[in-house]
């Protein structure tokens, strides 16, 4: 029972954070109401949907989960209604978004581990769950996905996933492993954004640009 | 027997309309013959394919249906051959496209209802069937999907879907419910375009733009 | 045993070629390390993934195949490390890419034929396997897919697929049919690029551009 509630809380908080961040980006692009709702939805459930499709879990997760749909709608419509509030809540929302990142990574990874996938593949499934909703959002908004050229994002998921696997191998209780790994992902992201860290971009050739 | 023919007619007419509208947009972007065929295909079958993937119906609908493939190819190649005709047939094609919208919504919704989904989820599946072929088309043509910022489109599907569910609950015959709902979707779209109605775009902040 | 090795060689060579070409294009867009890896992956396994999803083969192919994942990672990281080499190896890489095109077409087509699909549908599945990784790559890099407006690419796959089907109907040994069809696809592509051939773009209207 507490187990169920903890997983549920993960889902609800992570989903709401991603729905809000999706809605905010759609608002910046001046989409109409329907467009904002779709982008909000896709940001929230896109990563888990890709994971479920790749693994062959049908119907995909959100279709079996009316609570998640309600959470997204409330978060999205709330975001449209209280637009002025965003600027003030900017830091809070960034924290929620980072929390969503950590939560979705570990939740997605657990699903793959339970289904018998290798640790490496499970980390990939966790990272896809956490990051690819944002990829679909960016594709629909007609921009190169942010995570391909800006910020530490997927790297935080991979690091957290490795830690989670390491901890579970060392007989740490599953709950503790989950919490520590999620906090690690959040911390990596927060530190990276605070100190403006990013992965190196690789320049197409090492030849001098001027001769 | 008449049942089968009616559903078949829905599929053929809707598919052809969407194939033509996809081909026309690809022609405007000056794609080559192969590109036009793919965009035409994707516009026609993309929405139903996403619905089938989400629900776990495999192989997806068009792969089991050689008639649909033939209809798309004929409609698409016809569109390439008689390009001059488009301008003259503009209104007719708009009506067909609206008919396709209505037909695909109700067909997709019926599939989901038969599979035991809730009314809300079934309306979502109907709307996805009708609208997301156009979304994939726009993504492939590298533009923000039209339905996210222009025209009443998805809203018409949702309204028609609600009406369809209401009618079936009131013991109206299924055929009548289908026809009335499809006509409603077509009318909403026609009226919206005629009077230039659209959903409100939501501006990112309520602060005055000039100070 | 030799059968298995031959199919394996197909997979490895084709996969590596596509991984390298994906990585090179991502490098040109100055993505970060993670972005380059994802684009490289998607270019390699995207087409086969779409094929598997449409047909309902789950989990999709690359998730069951750790060798393929290793090949992509090695090819991708190698491409990032030896960037200067690309210009010198340009012709070699083009040949590998064409080889990948041929190999993936025939491999994808064989999978569909074995599953009982019609020859036409199987050629479509082969072409999707070979070409749609590049389509996803281009969508993620925010450009109209190259194969929709440039070069003979998909047409070569379709021609090779038709030849393969013809040969198997004429009691040619499967190995010979595979090799001949793959070489044909490679040759069509090489000749097309050498002589700068492409499918005609279709202009939106036949009215004169100047009056």
Coordinates of C-alpha atoms in Angstrom, one line a residue:
Chain A
X1 CA 0.0 0.0 0.0
X2 CA 2.7 2.6 0.8
X3 CA 4.6 1.1 -2.1
X4 CA 1.7 1.8 -4.4
X5 CA 1.3 5.3 -3.1
X6 CA 5.0 6.1 -3.6
X7 CA 5.0 5.0 -7.2
X8 CA 1.7 6.9 -7.8
X9 CA 3.2 10.0 -6.3
X10 CA 6.2 9.6 -8.7
X11 CA 3.9 9.4 -11.6
X12 CA 1.7 12.3 -10.7
X13 CA 4.5 14.8 -9.8
X14 CA 6.7 13.9 -12.8
X15 CA 3.8 14.0 -15.2
X16 CA 2.5 17.3 -13.9
X17 CA 6.0 18.9 -14.1
X18 CA 6.5 17.7 -17.7
X19 CA 3.0 18.8 -18.7
X20 CA 3.7 22.3 -17.3
X21 CA 7.0 22.6 -19.1
X22 CA 5.5 21.4 -22.3
X23 CA 2.6 23.9 -22.0
X24 CA 4.9 26.8 -21.3
X25 CA 7.0 26.1 -24.4
X26 CA 3.9 25.8 -26.5
X27 CA 2.6 29.1 -25.1
X28 CA 5.8 30.7 -26.2
X29 CA 5.2 29.6 -29.7
X30 CA 1.7 31.1 -29.6
X31 CA -0.2 27.9 -30.4
X32 CA -3.9 27.7 -30.0
X33 CA -5.6 26.0 -27.0
X34 CA -5.7 22.6 -28.7
X35 CA -2.0 22.9 -29.7
X36 CA -1.0 23.7 -26.2
X37 CA -2.9 20.7 -24.8
X38 CA -1.3 18.3 -27.3
X39 CA 2.2 19.6 -26.7
X40 CA 1.6 19.4 -23.0
X41 CA 0.4 15.8 -23.3
X42 CA 3.2 14.7 -25.6
X43 CA 5.9 16.2 -23.4
X44 CA 4.4 14.2 -20.5
X45 CA 3.6 10.9 -22.0
X46 CA 5.8 10.8 -25.1
X47 CA 8.9 9.2 -23.5
X48 CA 6.9 6.4 -21.8
X49 CA 4.9 5.8 -25.0
X50 CA 8.1 5.3 -27.0
X51 CA 9.4 3.0 -24.4
X52 CA 6.2 1.0 -24.3
X53 CA 6.1 0.7 -28.1
X54 CA 9.7 -0.4 -28.4
X55 CA 9.1 -3.0 -25.7
X56 CA 5.7 -4.1 -27.0
X57 CA 3.6 -3.1 -24.0
X58 CA 0.1 -2.4 -25.4
X59 CA -2.0 -0.5 -24.9
X60 CA 0.7 2.0 -24.0
X61 CA 0.8 3.1 -20.3
X62 CA -1.2 6.4 -20.4
X63 CA -4.2 4.7 -22.1
X64 CA -4.7 2.5 -19.1
X65 CA -4.3 5.3 -16.7
X66 CA -7.1 7.9 -16.5
X67 CA -5.5 9.6 -13.4
X68 CA -2.5 10.5 -15.5
X69 CA -4.7 12.0 -18.2
X70 CA -6.5 14.1 -15.6
X71 CA -3.3 15.3 -14.0
X72 CA -2.0 16.4 -17.4
X73 CA -5.2 18.3 -18.3
X74 CA -5.3 20.0 -14.9
X75 CA -1.6 21.0 -15.1
X76 CA -1.9 22.2 -18.7
X77 CA -5.1 24.2 -18.2
X78 CA -3.7 25.6 -15.0
X79 CA -0.7 26.7 -16.9
X80 CA -2.8 28.5 -19.5
X81 CA -4.9 30.2 -16.8
X82 CA -2.1 31.5 -14.6
X83 CA 0.4 32.6 -17.1
X84 CA 1.7 35.6 -15.2
X85 CA 2.7 33.2 -12.4
X86 CA 5.3 31.4 -14.5
X87 CA 8.0 34.0 -14.2
X88 CA 7.6 34.1 -10.4
X89 CA 7.7 30.3 -10.2
X90 CA 10.5 29.8 -12.6
X91 CA 12.9 28.2 -10.1
X92 CA 10.2 26.0 -8.6
X93 CA 9.2 24.7 -12.0
X94 CA 12.8 24.0 -13.0
X95 CA 13.1 21.9 -9.8
X96 CA 9.9 20.0 -10.7
X97 CA 11.1 19.4 -14.2
X98 CA 14.4 18.0 -12.8
X99 CA 12.4 15.9 -10.4
X100 CA 10.3 14.6 -13.3
X101 CA 13.5 13.7 -15.1
X102 CA 14.8 11.7 -12.2
X103 CA 11.5 10.0 -11.5
X104 CA 10.8 9.0 -15.1
X105 CA 14.3 7.6 -15.6
X106 CA 14.1 5.3 -12.6
X107 CA 10.5 4.3 -13.2
X108 CA 11.2 3.5 -16.9
X109 CA 14.4 1.6 -15.9
X110 CA 12.5 -0.4 -13.3
X111 CA 9.9 -1.4 -15.9
X112 CA 12.6 -2.7 -18.2
X113 CA 14.6 -4.5 -15.5
X114 CA 11.4 -6.3 -14.3
X115 CA 10.8 -7.3 -17.9
X116 CA 14.2 -9.0 -17.9
X117 CA 16.2 -6.6 -20.0
X118 CA 20.0 -6.2 -19.4
X119 CA 21.1 -3.3 -17.2
X120 CA 22.4 -1.4 -20.2
X121 CA 19.2 -1.7 -22.1
X122 CA 17.2 -0.8 -19.0
X123 CA 19.2 2.4 -18.6
X124 CA 18.5 3.2 -22.2
X125 CA 14.8 2.6 -21.6
X126 CA 14.9 4.8 -18.5
X127 CA 16.6 7.6 -20.4
X128 CA 14.1 7.3 -23.3
X129 CA 11.2 7.5 -20.9
X130 CA 12.6 10.6 -19.3
X131 CA 14.0 12.5 -22.4
X132 CA 12.0 11.6 -25.5
X133 CA 8.8 13.3 -24.6
X134 CA 10.9 16.5 -24.9
X135 CA 12.2 15.3 -28.2
X136 CA 8.8 14.8 -29.7
X137 CA 7.7 18.2 -28.3
X138 CA 10.7 19.8 -30.0
X139 CA 10.0 18.0 -33.3
X140 CA 6.4 19.1 -33.2
X141 CA 7.5 22.7 -32.5
X142 CA 9.8 22.5 -35.4
X143 CA 13.1 22.9 -33.6
X144 CA 16.2 20.6 -33.2
X145 CA 15.6 18.8 -29.9
X146 CA 17.2 20.8 -27.0
X147 CA 18.8 17.7 -25.5
X148 CA 20.9 17.2 -28.6
X149 CA 22.8 20.4 -28.2
X150 CA 22.2 22.1 -24.9
X151 CA 22.5 21.3 -21.2
X152 CA 23.3 18.2 -19.3
X153 CA 20.1 16.3 -19.5
X154 CA 20.3 12.7 -20.8
X155 CA 23.8 12.4 -19.3
X156 CA 22.2 13.0 -15.8
X157 CA 19.7 10.2 -16.5
X158 CA 22.4 7.8 -17.6
X159 CA 24.5 8.6 -14.5
X160 CA 21.5 8.1 -12.2
X161 CA 20.6 4.8 -14.0
X162 CA 24.2 3.5 -13.5
X163 CA 24.0 4.4 -9.8
X164 CA 20.6 2.8 -9.4
X165 CA 21.9 -0.4 -10.9
X166 CA 25.0 -0.3 -8.7
X167 CA 23.0 0.3 -5.6
X168 CA 20.5 -2.6 -6.3
X169 CA 23.5 -4.9 -6.8
X170 CA 24.9 -4.0 -3.4
X171 CA 21.7 -5.1 -1.6
X172 CA 20.6 -1.6 -0.8
X173 CA 16.8 -1.6 -0.3
X174 CA 15.0 -0.8 -3.5
X175 CA 13.3 2.3 -2.0
X176 CA 16.6 3.7 -0.9
X177 CA 18.2 3.0 -4.2
X178 CA 15.3 4.7 -6.0
X179 CA 15.5 7.8 -3.8
X180 CA 19.2 8.2 -3.9
X181 CA 19.3 7.8 -7.7
X182 CA 16.5 10.2 -8.3
X183 CA 18.2 12.8 -6.0
X184 CA 21.5 12.3 -7.9
X185 CA 19.8 13.0 -11.2
X186 CA 18.2 16.1 -9.9
X187 CA 21.5 17.3 -8.4
X188 CA 23.5 16.7 -11.6
X189 CA 20.9 18.7 -13.6
X190 CA 20.7 21.5 -11.0
X191 CA 24.5 21.8 -10.7
X192 CA 24.9 21.7 -14.5
X193 CA 22.4 24.5 -15.1
X194 CA 23.7 26.5 -12.2
X195 CA 27.3 26.4 -13.5
X196 CA 26.2 26.4 -17.1
X197 CA 27.8 23.1 -17.9
X198 CA 27.1 21.2 -21.1
X199 CA 28.5 18.4 -23.2
X200 CA 31.1 19.5 -25.7
X201 CA 29.8 20.2 -29.1
X202 CA 32.0 18.5 -31.6
X203 CA 33.0 20.6 -34.5
X204 CA 32.8 19.1 -37.9
X205 CA 36.5 19.3 -38.7
X206 CA 39.6 20.1 -36.9
X207 CA 41.1 22.0 -39.8
X208 CA 41.7 25.7 -39.2
X209 CA 38.8 27.9 -40.4
X210 CA 41.0 30.5 -41.9
X211 CA 44.1 29.9 -44.0
Chain B
X1 CA -23.7 -6.6 -46.5
X2 CA -25.0 -3.0 -46.8
X3 CA -23.2 -2.4 -43.4
X4 CA -19.9 -3.6 -44.9
X5 CA -20.4 -1.5 -48.0
X6 CA -21.1 1.6 -46.0
X7 CA -18.0 1.3 -43.9
X8 CA -16.0 0.6 -47.0
X9 CA -17.3 3.7 -48.7
X10 CA -16.3 5.7 -45.6
X11 CA -12.8 4.3 -45.8
X12 CA -12.4 4.8 -49.5
X13 CA -13.8 8.4 -49.7
X14 CA -11.9 9.6 -46.6
X15 CA -8.7 8.0 -47.6
X16 CA -8.8 9.5 -51.1
X17 CA -9.6 12.9 -49.8
X18 CA -6.7 12.9 -47.4
X19 CA -4.4 11.4 -50.0
X20 CA -5.2 14.3 -52.4
X21 CA -4.8 16.9 -49.8
X22 CA -1.4 15.4 -48.8
X23 CA -0.2 15.2 -52.4
X24 CA -1.2 18.8 -53.0
X25 CA 0.8 20.1 -50.1
X26 CA 3.8 18.0 -51.1
X27 CA 3.5 19.4 -54.6
X28 CA 3.6 22.9 -53.2
X29 CA 6.9 22.1 -51.5
X30 CA 8.3 20.8 -54.9
X31 CA 9.2 17.3 -53.6
X32 CA 10.0 14.6 -56.1
X33 CA 7.6 11.9 -57.2
X34 CA 8.6 9.6 -54.4
X35 CA 8.3 12.3 -51.8
X36 CA 4.8 13.2 -53.0
X37 CA 3.7 9.6 -52.8
X38 CA 5.1 9.2 -49.3
X39 CA 3.5 12.4 -48.0
X40 CA 0.2 11.5 -49.6
X41 CA 0.3 8.0 -48.0
X42 CA 1.3 9.4 -44.6
X43 CA -1.5 12.0 -44.6
X44 CA -4.0 9.2 -45.4
X45 CA -2.9 6.5 -43.1
X46 CA -0.8 8.2 -40.5
X47 CA -3.6 8.9 -38.0
X48 CA -5.0 5.4 -38.1
X49 CA -1.5 4.0 -37.8
X50 CA -0.8 6.0 -34.6
X51 CA -4.2 4.8 -33.2
X52 CA -3.4 1.2 -34.0
X53 CA 0.1 1.4 -32.5
X54 CA -1.2 3.0 -29.3
X55 CA -3.9 0.4 -29.0
X56 CA -1.7 -2.5 -30.0
X57 CA -3.5 -3.6 -33.2
X58 CA -0.9 -5.2 -35.4
X59 CA -0.2 -5.3 -38.2
X60 CA -1.6 -1.8 -38.5
X61 CA -4.8 -1.3 -40.5
X62 CA -3.5 -0.3 -43.9
X63 CA -1.1 -3.2 -44.1
X64 CA -4.1 -5.6 -44.0
X65 CA -5.9 -3.6 -46.6
X66 CA -4.7 -3.6 -50.2
X67 CA -7.8 -1.7 -51.4
X68 CA -6.8 1.3 -49.3
X69 CA -3.3 1.3 -50.7
X70 CA -4.7 1.2 -54.3
X71 CA -7.0 4.1 -53.5
X72 CA -4.1 6.2 -52.2
X73 CA -1.9 5.5 -55.2
X74 CA -4.7 6.3 -57.6
X75 CA -5.6 9.5 -55.8
X76 CA -2.0 10.6 -55.4
X77 CA -1.0 9.8 -59.0
X78 CA -4.2 11.4 -60.3
X79 CA -3.3 14.5 -58.3
X80 CA 0.1 14.7 -59.8
X81 CA -1.3 14.3 -63.4
X82 CA -4.1 16.8 -63.3
X83 CA -2.4 19.6 -61.4
X84 CA -4.1 22.4 -63.3
X85 CA -7.5 21.0 -62.1
X86 CA -6.8 21.7 -58.4
X87 CA -7.6 25.4 -58.5
X88 CA -10.9 24.7 -60.1
X89 CA -11.8 21.9 -57.7
X90 CA -10.7 23.8 -54.6
X91 CA -14.1 23.9 -53.0
X92 CA -14.9 20.3 -53.8
X93 CA -11.6 19.1 -52.4
X94 CA -12.1 21.1 -49.2
X95 CA -15.5 19.4 -48.8
X96 CA -13.9 16.0 -49.4
X97 CA -11.2 16.8 -46.8
X98 CA -13.9 17.8 -44.3
X99 CA -15.8 14.6 -45.1
X100 CA -12.6 12.6 -44.5
X101 CA -12.2 14.4 -41.1
X102 CA -15.7 13.4 -40.1
X103 CA -15.5 9.9 -41.4
X104 CA -12.1 9.1 -39.8
X105 CA -13.2 10.5 -36.5
X106 CA -16.3 8.3 -36.2
X107 CA -14.6 5.2 -37.7
X108 CA -11.6 5.5 -35.2
X109 CA -13.9 6.2 -32.3
X110 CA -16.0 3.1 -33.1
X111 CA -12.9 0.9 -33.2
X112 CA -11.9 2.1 -29.7
X113 CA -15.5 1.8 -28.3
X114 CA -15.7 -1.8 -29.7
X115 CA -12.4 -2.6 -28.0
X116 CA -13.9 -1.5 -24.6
X117 CA -12.3 1.9 -24.1
X118 CA -14.0 4.7 -22.2
X119 CA -16.0 7.3 -24.2
X120 CA -13.3 9.9 -23.5
X121 CA -10.5 7.7 -24.6
X122 CA -12.5 6.7 -27.7
X123 CA -13.1 10.3 -28.7
X124 CA -9.3 10.8 -28.3
X125 CA -8.6 7.8 -30.6
X126 CA -11.1 9.1 -33.1
X127 CA -9.5 12.6 -33.1
X128 CA -6.0 11.1 -33.4
X129 CA -7.2 8.9 -36.4
X130 CA -8.6 12.0 -38.1
X131 CA -5.9 14.6 -37.3
X132 CA -2.6 13.0 -36.8
X133 CA -2.0 12.0 -40.4
X134 CA -1.8 15.7 -41.0
X135 CA 0.5 16.2 -38.1
X136 CA 3.0 13.7 -39.5
X137 CA 2.7 15.3 -42.9
X138 CA 3.5 18.7 -41.4
X139 CA 6.5 17.3 -39.4
X140 CA 7.9 15.7 -42.6
X141 CA 7.4 18.9 -44.5
X142 CA 9.3 20.7 -41.7
X143 CA 6.5 23.0 -40.5
X144 CA 4.6 23.4 -37.2
X145 CA 1.5 21.2 -37.6
X146 CA -1.3 23.4 -38.9
X147 CA -3.9 22.0 -36.5
X148 CA -1.9 23.4 -33.6
X149 CA -2.3 27.1 -34.6
X150 CA -4.8 27.4 -37.4
X151 CA -8.5 26.6 -38.0
X152 CA -11.1 24.7 -36.1
X153 CA -10.1 21.1 -36.9
X154 CA -9.5 18.9 -34.0
X155 CA -12.3 20.7 -32.1
X156 CA -14.8 19.7 -34.7
X157 CA -13.7 16.1 -34.3
X158 CA -14.1 16.3 -30.5
X159 CA -17.6 17.9 -30.8
X160 CA -18.7 15.3 -33.3
X161 CA -17.4 12.5 -31.1
X162 CA -19.3 13.8 -28.1
X163 CA -22.4 14.0 -30.2
X164 CA -21.9 10.5 -31.5
X165 CA -21.6 9.1 -28.0
X166 CA -24.6 11.1 -26.8
X167 CA -26.7 9.8 -29.7
X168 CA -25.7 6.1 -29.2
X169 CA -26.6 6.5 -25.5
X170 CA -30.1 7.7 -26.5
X171 CA -30.8 4.5 -28.5
X172 CA -30.6 6.2 -31.8
X173 CA -29.7 3.6 -34.5
X174 CA -26.0 3.4 -35.0
X175 CA -26.2 4.3 -38.7
X176 CA -28.2 7.4 -37.9
X177 CA -25.8 8.4 -35.1
X178 CA -22.8 7.9 -37.5
X179 CA -24.4 10.0 -40.3
X180 CA -25.5 12.8 -38.0
X181 CA -22.2 13.0 -36.2
X182 CA -20.2 13.0 -39.5
X183 CA -22.4 15.7 -40.9
X184 CA -21.9 17.8 -37.8
X185 CA -18.1 17.6 -38.0
X186 CA -18.3 18.6 -41.7
X187 CA -20.6 21.5 -40.9
X188 CA -18.5 22.8 -38.0
X189 CA -15.4 22.8 -40.2
X190 CA -17.2 24.4 -43.2
X191 CA -18.7 27.1 -41.0
X192 CA -15.4 27.7 -39.2
X193 CA -13.5 28.2 -42.5
X194 CA -16.3 30.2 -44.1
X195 CA -16.4 32.7 -41.2
X196 CA -12.7 32.4 -40.5
X197 CA -13.1 31.1 -37.0
X198 CA -10.2 29.7 -35.0
X199 CA -9.4 28.8 -31.5
X200 CA -7.8 31.6 -29.6
X201 CA -4.0 31.7 -29.6
X202 CA -2.7 32.2 -26.1
X203 CA -0.1 34.8 -25.8
X204 CA 2.8 34.0 -23.6
X205 CA 2.3 36.7 -21.1
X206 CA -0.5 39.2 -20.2
X207 CA 1.9 42.1 -19.8
X208 CA 1.3 44.9 -22.2
X209 CA 3.4 44.7 -25.3
X210 CA 4.2 48.4 -25.3
X211 CA 5.1 50.5 -22.3
Chain C
X1 CA 26.2 -21.8 -40.0
X2 CA 27.5 -19.9 -43.1
X3 CA 23.9 -18.7 -43.6
X4 CA 24.0 -17.2 -40.1
X5 CA 27.3 -15.6 -40.7
X6 CA 26.3 -14.1 -44.0
X7 CA 23.2 -12.5 -42.5
X8 CA 25.2 -11.3 -39.6
X9 CA 27.8 -9.7 -41.9
X10 CA 24.9 -7.9 -43.7
X11 CA 23.6 -6.5 -40.5
X12 CA 27.0 -5.4 -39.2
X13 CA 28.2 -3.7 -42.3
X14 CA 25.0 -2.0 -43.1
X15 CA 24.5 -0.9 -39.5
X16 CA 28.0 0.5 -39.3
X17 CA 27.7 2.4 -42.6
X18 CA 24.4 4.0 -41.6
X19 CA 25.8 4.8 -38.1
X20 CA 28.8 6.6 -39.6
X21 CA 26.6 8.6 -42.1
X22 CA 24.3 9.6 -39.3
X23 CA 27.1 10.7 -37.1
X24 CA 28.7 12.7 -39.9
X25 CA 25.5 14.6 -40.5
X26 CA 25.0 15.3 -36.8
X27 CA 28.6 16.5 -36.5
X28 CA 27.9 19.0 -39.3
X29 CA 25.0 20.4 -37.2
X30 CA 27.4 20.8 -34.3
X31 CA 25.3 18.7 -31.9
X32 CA 26.8 17.6 -28.6
X33 CA 28.2 14.1 -28.0
X34 CA 24.9 12.7 -26.8
X35 CA 23.1 14.2 -29.8
X36 CA 25.6 12.7 -32.2
X37 CA 25.1 9.3 -30.6
X38 CA 21.3 9.4 -30.8
X39 CA 21.3 10.6 -34.4
X40 CA 23.8 7.9 -35.3
X41 CA 21.6 5.3 -33.6
X42 CA 18.4 6.4 -35.1
X43 CA 19.9 6.5 -38.6
X44 CA 21.0 2.9 -38.2
X45 CA 18.0 1.3 -36.5
X46 CA 15.2 3.7 -37.3
X47 CA 14.0 2.0 -40.5
X48 CA 14.0 -1.5 -39.1
X49 CA 12.2 -0.2 -36.0
X50 CA 9.4 1.4 -38.0
X51 CA 9.1 -1.9 -40.0
X52 CA 8.9 -3.9 -36.8
X53 CA 6.4 -1.6 -35.2
X54 CA 4.1 -1.6 -38.3
X55 CA 4.3 -5.4 -38.5
X56 CA 4.0 -5.9 -34.7
X57 CA 7.4 -7.6 -34.0
X58 CA 8.1 -6.8 -30.4
X59 CA 10.5 -6.0 -28.8
X60 CA 11.8 -4.4 -32.0
X61 CA 14.9 -5.9 -33.6
X62 CA 17.8 -3.8 -32.1
X63 CA 16.6 -4.4 -28.5
X64 CA 17.2 -8.1 -29.0
X65 CA 20.6 -7.6 -30.5
X66 CA 23.4 -6.3 -28.3
X67 CA 25.9 -6.9 -31.1
X68 CA 24.2 -4.3 -33.3
X69 CA 24.2 -1.8 -30.4
X70 CA 28.0 -2.3 -29.9
X71 CA 28.6 -1.9 -33.7
X72 CA 26.7 1.4 -33.7
X73 CA 28.6 2.7 -30.6
X74 CA 32.0 1.8 -32.0
X75 CA 31.2 3.3 -35.5
X76 CA 29.8 6.4 -34.0
X77 CA 32.5 7.1 -31.5
X78 CA 35.1 6.2 -34.1
X79 CA 33.5 8.8 -36.4
X80 CA 33.8 11.4 -33.7
X81 CA 37.4 10.6 -32.9
X82 CA 38.8 10.5 -36.5
X83 CA 37.0 13.5 -37.9
X84 CA 39.8 14.6 -40.2
X85 CA 39.6 11.2 -41.9
X86 CA 36.1 11.7 -43.3
X87 CA 37.1 13.9 -46.2
X88 CA 39.7 11.4 -47.3
X89 CA 37.3 8.4 -47.0
X90 CA 34.4 10.2 -48.6
X91 CA 34.1 7.8 -51.5
X92 CA 34.6 4.7 -49.3
X93 CA 31.9 5.9 -47.0
X94 CA 29.5 6.6 -49.9
X95 CA 30.0 3.0 -51.1
X96 CA 29.3 1.7 -47.6
X97 CA 26.2 3.8 -47.3
X98 CA 25.0 2.4 -50.7
X99 CA 25.8 -1.1 -49.5
X100 CA 23.8 -0.5 -46.3
X101 CA 20.9 0.6 -48.5
X102 CA 21.0 -2.6 -50.5
X103 CA 21.5 -4.8 -47.5
X104 CA 18.7 -3.4 -45.4
X105 CA 16.3 -3.4 -48.3
X106 CA 16.7 -7.1 -49.0
X107 CA 16.9 -8.0 -45.3
X108 CA 13.7 -6.1 -44.5
X109 CA 12.0 -7.5 -47.5
X110 CA 12.9 -11.1 -46.6
X111 CA 11.5 -10.6 -43.1
X112 CA 8.2 -9.5 -44.6
X113 CA 8.1 -12.3 -47.1
X114 CA 8.8 -14.9 -44.4
X115 CA 5.9 -13.4 -42.4
X116 CA 3.6 -14.0 -45.3
X117 CA 3.1 -10.5 -46.7
X118 CA 2.5 -10.0 -50.4
X119 CA 5.4 -9.1 -52.7
X120 CA 4.3 -5.5 -53.0
X121 CA 4.0 -5.0 -49.2
X122 CA 7.3 -6.8 -48.7
X123 CA 9.0 -4.4 -51.1
X124 CA 7.5 -1.5 -49.1
X125 CA 8.8 -3.0 -45.8
X126 CA 12.2 -3.4 -47.4
X127 CA 12.2 0.2 -48.6
X128 CA 11.0 1.4 -45.2
X129 CA 13.8 -0.6 -43.5
X130 CA 16.4 1.0 -45.7
X131 CA 15.2 4.6 -46.0
X132 CA 13.2 5.6 -42.9
X133 CA 16.2 5.7 -40.6
X134 CA 17.4 8.6 -42.7
X135 CA 13.9 10.1 -42.6
X136 CA 13.9 10.1 -38.8
X137 CA 17.4 11.5 -38.8
X138 CA 16.3 14.4 -41.0
X139 CA 13.2 15.1 -38.9
X140 CA 15.3 15.3 -35.8
X141 CA 17.8 17.6 -37.5
X142 CA 14.9 19.8 -38.5
X143 CA 15.1 19.4 -42.3
X144 CA 12.8 18.1 -45.0
X145 CA 14.0 14.4 -45.5
X146 CA 16.6 14.3 -48.2
X147 CA 15.0 11.3 -49.9
X148 CA 11.9 13.3 -50.6
X149 CA 13.6 15.8 -52.9
X150 CA 17.1 14.7 -53.7
X151 CA 18.8 11.7 -55.4
X152 CA 17.7 8.3 -56.5
X153 CA 17.5 6.5 -53.2
X154 CA 14.1 4.9 -52.5
X155 CA 13.7 4.2 -56.2
X156 CA 16.9 2.1 -56.1
X157 CA 15.4 0.0 -53.2
X158 CA 12.1 -0.5 -55.0
X159 CA 13.9 -1.6 -58.2
X160 CA 16.2 -4.0 -56.3
X161 CA 13.2 -5.4 -54.4
X162 CA 11.3 -6.1 -57.6
X163 CA 14.4 -7.8 -59.0
X164 CA 14.8 -9.9 -55.9
X165 CA 11.2 -11.0 -56.1
X166 CA 11.6 -11.8 -59.8
X167 CA 14.7 -13.9 -59.2
X168 CA 13.2 -15.9 -56.3
X169 CA 10.3 -16.7 -58.5
X170 CA 12.6 -18.1 -61.2
X171 CA 14.1 -20.6 -58.8
X172 CA 17.5 -18.8 -58.5
X173 CA 19.1 -19.8 -55.2
X174 CA 18.2 -17.4 -52.4
X175 CA 21.8 -16.4 -51.8
X176 CA 22.4 -15.6 -55.5
X177 CA 19.2 -13.6 -55.6
X178 CA 20.2 -11.7 -52.5
X179 CA 23.6 -10.8 -53.8
X180 CA 22.5 -9.8 -57.3
X181 CA 19.7 -7.6 -55.9
X182 CA 22.0 -5.9 -53.4
X183 CA 24.6 -5.2 -56.1
X184 CA 21.9 -3.8 -58.3
X185 CA 20.7 -1.4 -55.6
X186 CA 24.3 -0.3 -55.0
X187 CA 24.9 0.2 -58.7
X188 CA 21.7 2.2 -59.3
X189 CA 22.7 4.5 -56.5
X190 CA 26.3 4.9 -57.6
X191 CA 25.3 5.6 -61.2
X192 CA 22.6 8.0 -60.1
X193 CA 25.0 10.0 -58.0
X194 CA 27.8 9.8 -60.5
X195 CA 25.6 11.2 -63.3
X196 CA 23.7 13.4 -61.0
X197 CA 20.3 11.8 -61.7
X198 CA 17.3 12.4 -59.6
X199 CA 13.5 11.9 -59.8
X200 CA 11.7 14.8 -61.4
X201 CA 10.4 17.4 -58.9
X202 CA 6.9 18.2 -59.8
X203 CA 6.1 21.9 -60.0
X204 CA 2.9 23.0 -58.3
X205 CA 1.3 24.4 -61.4
X206 CA 2.0 24.3 -65.1
X207 CA 1.3 28.0 -65.6
X208 CA 4.2 29.9 -66.9
X209 CA 6.3 31.6 -64.1
X210 CA 6.7 34.8 -66.0
X211 CA 4.0 36.6 -68.0

